[in-house]
């Protein structure tokens, strides 16, 4: 059985996660949140003291990945994605800009990307369909995906969304700090030598800066259906 693969690429805060979740729920497909993978690896690397040095030890970070067993579960009650690591639910907060920074640092390491490559590709095996959310899903991981989308938004729009998200969660948010972190991360992701963040040549590119989540989902759903 060959899985129908949908890739949703783009920068953090553009709305990829929301679209990917809704597509997976709509079609009954498996979900791959590659951003979470890198955030998990980044957090583990930080917790193990591997990011405290001027030069990061690629081999040590790659070895962390070998012991990971990951799966993503859709919680239809809370409309969220729950992450299982070695059959235990992840309880650490990885959806913040600090951990996003850790993820961006380990994502530039070729050995880390190689270690995660097979894990990501294997998630499509034996499945009816897969929605893969990330930055290089349509260009590197699944270059032959059935439908590719690149979702982007201005740094300001993404910072505004993150601040609102934090405020709604009752958390403090410093807009200037968040905006600066987003801009810095974009710079790293777009200019890294290994798998830079960019749209695949055959991807549908959508700027979500002035669009609602429903508008974006409707556009993506129409596109995916046209590829089926």
Short mmCIF file of C-alpha atoms in Angstrom, two decimals:
data_model
loop_
_atom_site.label_atom_id
_atom_site.label_comp_id
_atom_site.label_asym_id
_atom_site.label_seq_id
_atom_site.Cartn_x
_atom_site.Cartn_y
_atom_site.Cartn_z
CA UNK A 1 0.00 0.00 0.00
CA UNK A 2 1.32 3.40 -1.00
CA UNK A 3 0.42 6.24 1.34
CA UNK A 4 -1.10 9.46 0.02
CA UNK A 5 1.33 12.05 1.36
CA UNK A 6 0.58 15.71 2.01
CA UNK A 7 3.44 18.01 3.01
CA UNK A 8 2.92 21.32 4.79
CA UNK A 9 6.14 23.36 4.96
CA UNK A 10 6.91 26.88 6.14
CA UNK A 11 8.26 28.96 9.03
CA UNK A 12 7.16 28.73 12.65
CA UNK A 13 3.91 30.54 13.39
CA UNK A 14 2.55 30.46 9.84
CA UNK A 15 -0.26 28.09 10.85
CA UNK A 16 1.21 24.79 9.62
CA UNK A 17 0.24 22.85 12.74
CA UNK A 18 -3.40 23.88 12.59
CA UNK A 19 -3.73 23.00 8.91
CA UNK A 20 -1.87 19.70 9.33
CA UNK A 21 -4.06 18.65 12.26
CA UNK A 22 -7.27 19.49 10.42
CA UNK A 23 -6.14 17.66 7.29
CA UNK A 24 -5.16 14.55 9.27
CA UNK A 25 -8.49 14.61 11.09
CA UNK A 26 -10.47 15.24 7.89
CA UNK A 27 -8.87 12.40 5.91
CA UNK A 28 -8.14 10.05 8.81
CA UNK A 29 -4.42 10.17 8.00
CA UNK A 30 -1.40 9.78 10.26
CA UNK A 31 0.36 12.97 11.36
CA UNK A 32 4.07 13.76 11.36
CA UNK A 33 5.10 16.94 13.15
CA UNK A 34 8.76 17.20 12.18
CA UNK A 35 9.07 20.51 14.01
CA UNK A 36 8.23 18.66 17.21
CA UNK A 37 10.94 16.11 16.42
CA UNK A 38 13.56 18.79 16.20
CA UNK A 39 12.18 20.56 19.26
CA UNK A 40 12.34 17.30 21.23
CA UNK A 41 15.90 16.63 20.10
CA UNK A 42 16.84 20.24 20.81
CA UNK A 43 15.34 20.07 24.31
CA UNK A 44 17.05 16.75 25.06
CA UNK A 45 20.35 18.14 23.78
CA UNK A 46 19.98 21.18 26.04
CA UNK A 47 19.00 19.05 29.05
CA UNK A 48 22.08 16.91 28.45
CA UNK A 49 24.36 19.95 28.31
CA UNK A 50 25.16 19.55 24.64
CA UNK A 51 24.24 23.09 23.62
CA UNK A 52 26.41 24.82 26.21
CA UNK A 53 29.49 24.75 24.02
CA UNK A 54 30.62 26.97 21.16
CA UNK A 55 30.78 23.90 18.89
CA UNK A 56 27.95 21.38 19.24
CA UNK A 57 28.96 17.70 19.29
CA UNK A 58 27.01 16.29 16.33
CA UNK A 59 27.73 12.69 17.24
CA UNK A 60 26.43 13.10 20.78
CA UNK A 61 23.20 14.71 19.59
CA UNK A 62 22.71 12.04 16.91
CA UNK A 63 23.13 9.33 19.55
CA UNK A 64 20.22 10.81 21.51
CA UNK A 65 17.97 10.14 18.53
CA UNK A 66 18.85 6.43 18.36
CA UNK A 67 17.05 5.77 21.65
CA UNK A 68 13.86 7.65 20.70
CA UNK A 69 10.57 5.96 19.83
CA UNK A 70 8.09 8.65 18.82
CA UNK A 71 4.45 8.77 17.80
CA UNK A 72 1.85 11.51 17.39
CA UNK A 73 -1.73 11.00 18.55
CA UNK A 74 -4.69 13.23 17.68
CA UNK A 75 -6.74 14.10 20.75
CA UNK A 76 -10.17 14.75 19.21
CA UNK A 77 -11.57 16.07 22.51
CA UNK A 78 -8.99 18.83 22.99
CA UNK A 79 -8.13 19.23 19.28
CA UNK A 80 -4.45 18.87 20.11
CA UNK A 81 -1.61 16.54 19.19
CA UNK A 82 -0.18 14.44 22.01
CA UNK A 83 3.38 13.15 21.71
CA UNK A 84 4.52 9.76 22.96
CA UNK A 85 8.22 9.23 23.62
CA UNK A 86 9.14 5.63 24.38
CA UNK A 87 5.45 5.00 25.21
CA UNK A 88 5.28 7.89 27.69
CA UNK A 89 3.50 11.18 27.10
CA UNK A 90 5.73 14.21 26.71
CA UNK A 91 4.94 16.66 29.50
CA UNK A 92 7.62 19.30 28.83
CA UNK A 93 6.54 22.47 27.04
CA UNK A 94 8.25 22.38 23.66
CA UNK A 95 5.96 24.96 22.00
CA UNK A 96 7.88 28.04 23.04
CA UNK A 97 10.46 30.24 21.36
CA UNK A 98 13.29 29.10 23.63
CA UNK A 99 12.92 25.45 22.66
CA UNK A 100 12.34 26.59 19.09
CA UNK A 101 15.80 28.12 19.26
CA UNK A 102 17.27 24.82 20.47
CA UNK A 103 15.55 23.07 17.56
CA UNK A 104 16.96 25.51 15.04
CA UNK A 105 20.49 24.95 16.39
CA UNK A 106 20.38 21.16 16.09
CA UNK A 107 18.52 21.28 12.77
CA UNK A 108 21.62 22.63 11.00
CA UNK A 109 23.66 19.55 11.98
CA UNK A 110 23.92 17.10 9.05
CA UNK A 111 24.26 14.02 11.29
CA UNK A 112 21.13 14.97 13.22
CA UNK A 113 19.15 15.41 10.02
CA UNK A 114 20.45 12.06 8.73
CA UNK A 115 19.49 10.33 11.98
CA UNK A 116 15.94 11.67 11.74
CA UNK A 117 15.57 11.08 8.00
CA UNK A 118 14.79 7.36 8.16
CA UNK A 119 12.50 7.79 11.17
CA UNK A 120 10.40 10.31 9.26
CA UNK A 121 10.26 8.32 6.04
CA UNK A 122 9.23 5.17 7.93
CA UNK A 123 6.14 6.93 9.29
CA UNK A 124 4.51 6.68 5.84
CA UNK A 125 5.07 2.95 5.46
CA UNK A 126 1.96 0.80 5.66
CA UNK A 127 -0.29 3.84 6.11
CA UNK A 128 -3.28 4.98 4.06
CA UNK A 129 -2.07 8.56 4.22
CA UNK A 130 0.27 10.91 6.03
CA UNK A 131 0.26 14.65 6.66
CA UNK A 132 3.84 15.81 7.20
CA UNK A 133 4.37 19.21 8.81
CA UNK A 134 7.81 20.81 8.74
CA UNK A 135 10.33 22.86 6.81
CA UNK A 136 11.77 20.40 4.29
CA UNK A 137 9.03 17.79 4.02
CA UNK A 138 8.29 18.53 0.37
CA UNK A 139 11.88 19.19 -0.70
CA UNK A 140 13.92 16.55 1.16
CA UNK A 141 11.88 14.04 3.16
CA UNK A 142 9.00 13.39 0.74
CA UNK A 143 10.03 14.93 -2.61
CA UNK A 144 7.45 12.75 -4.39
CA UNK A 145 4.56 13.71 -2.09
CA UNK A 146 1.12 13.81 -3.72
CA UNK A 147 0.31 17.35 -2.55
CA UNK A 148 2.77 19.97 -1.33
CA UNK A 149 1.94 23.23 0.42
CA UNK A 150 4.25 26.00 1.61
CA UNK A 151 2.55 28.17 4.22
CA UNK A 152 4.18 31.45 5.15
CA UNK A 153 3.35 34.74 6.93
CA UNK A 154 5.18 37.93 7.82
CA UNK A 155 7.37 37.91 10.93
CA UNK A 156 5.09 40.55 12.46
CA UNK A 157 1.96 38.49 11.88
CA UNK A 158 3.60 35.43 13.40
CA UNK A 159 4.81 37.39 16.43
CA UNK A 160 1.31 38.82 16.92
CA UNK A 161 -0.15 35.30 16.86
CA UNK A 162 2.39 33.97 19.34
CA UNK A 163 1.78 36.84 21.77
CA UNK A 164 -1.99 36.29 21.56
CA UNK A 165 -1.52 32.56 22.07
CA UNK A 166 0.58 33.15 25.19
CA UNK A 167 -1.81 35.76 26.58
CA UNK A 168 -4.75 33.39 26.08
CA UNK A 169 -2.80 30.76 28.01
CA UNK A 170 -2.24 33.21 30.85
CA UNK A 171 1.49 33.50 30.15
CA UNK A 172 3.74 36.54 29.90
CA UNK A 173 4.75 37.57 26.39
CA UNK A 174 7.40 40.11 25.38
CA UNK A 175 6.55 41.07 21.80
CA UNK A 176 9.96 42.53 20.96
CA UNK A 177 11.80 39.46 22.22
CA UNK A 178 9.46 37.09 20.36
CA UNK A 179 9.76 39.07 17.12
CA UNK A 180 13.56 39.13 17.37
CA UNK A 181 13.67 35.37 18.00
CA UNK A 182 11.41 34.69 15.01
CA UNK A 183 13.55 36.85 12.70
CA UNK A 184 16.76 35.20 13.94
CA UNK A 185 15.32 31.73 13.48
CA UNK A 186 14.12 32.56 9.97
CA UNK A 187 17.62 33.72 9.10
CA UNK A 188 19.15 30.44 10.32
CA UNK A 189 16.54 28.23 8.67
CA UNK A 190 16.59 29.99 5.29
CA UNK A 191 20.37 30.21 5.00
CA UNK A 192 21.57 26.90 6.44
CA UNK A 193 23.67 24.78 4.09
CA UNK A 194 21.68 21.60 4.74
CA UNK A 195 18.03 21.56 3.58
CA UNK A 196 17.27 25.30 3.83
CA UNK A 197 13.63 26.24 4.35
CA UNK A 198 12.11 26.99 0.94
CA UNK A 199 9.05 26.00 -1.11
CA UNK A 200 9.26 22.93 -3.33
CA UNK A 201 9.03 23.83 -7.01
CA UNK A 202 5.62 22.16 -7.25
CA UNK A 203 4.21 23.45 -3.94
CA UNK A 204 1.17 25.66 -3.50
CA UNK A 205 2.46 28.78 -1.70
CA UNK A 206 0.04 30.55 0.65
CA UNK A 207 0.69 33.74 2.63
CA UNK A 208 -1.51 33.47 5.71
CA UNK A 209 -0.67 36.92 7.14
CA UNK A 210 -4.16 38.30 6.50
CA UNK A 211 -6.11 35.04 6.29
CA UNK A 212 -8.09 33.20 8.95
CA UNK A 213 -7.37 29.58 9.80
CA UNK A 214 -10.63 28.56 8.12
CA UNK A 215 -9.71 30.41 4.91
CA UNK A 216 -6.29 28.76 4.79
CA UNK A 217 -7.71 25.31 5.47
CA UNK A 218 -10.37 25.68 2.76
CA UNK A 219 -7.73 26.70 0.21
CA UNK A 220 -5.43 23.82 1.16
CA UNK A 221 -8.29 21.29 1.20
CA UNK A 222 -9.37 22.30 -2.30
CA UNK A 223 -5.79 21.93 -3.52
CA UNK A 224 -5.31 18.51 -1.89
CA UNK A 225 -8.60 17.23 -3.33
CA UNK A 226 -7.48 18.36 -6.78
CA UNK A 227 -4.40 16.12 -6.44
CA UNK A 228 -6.27 12.98 -5.37
#
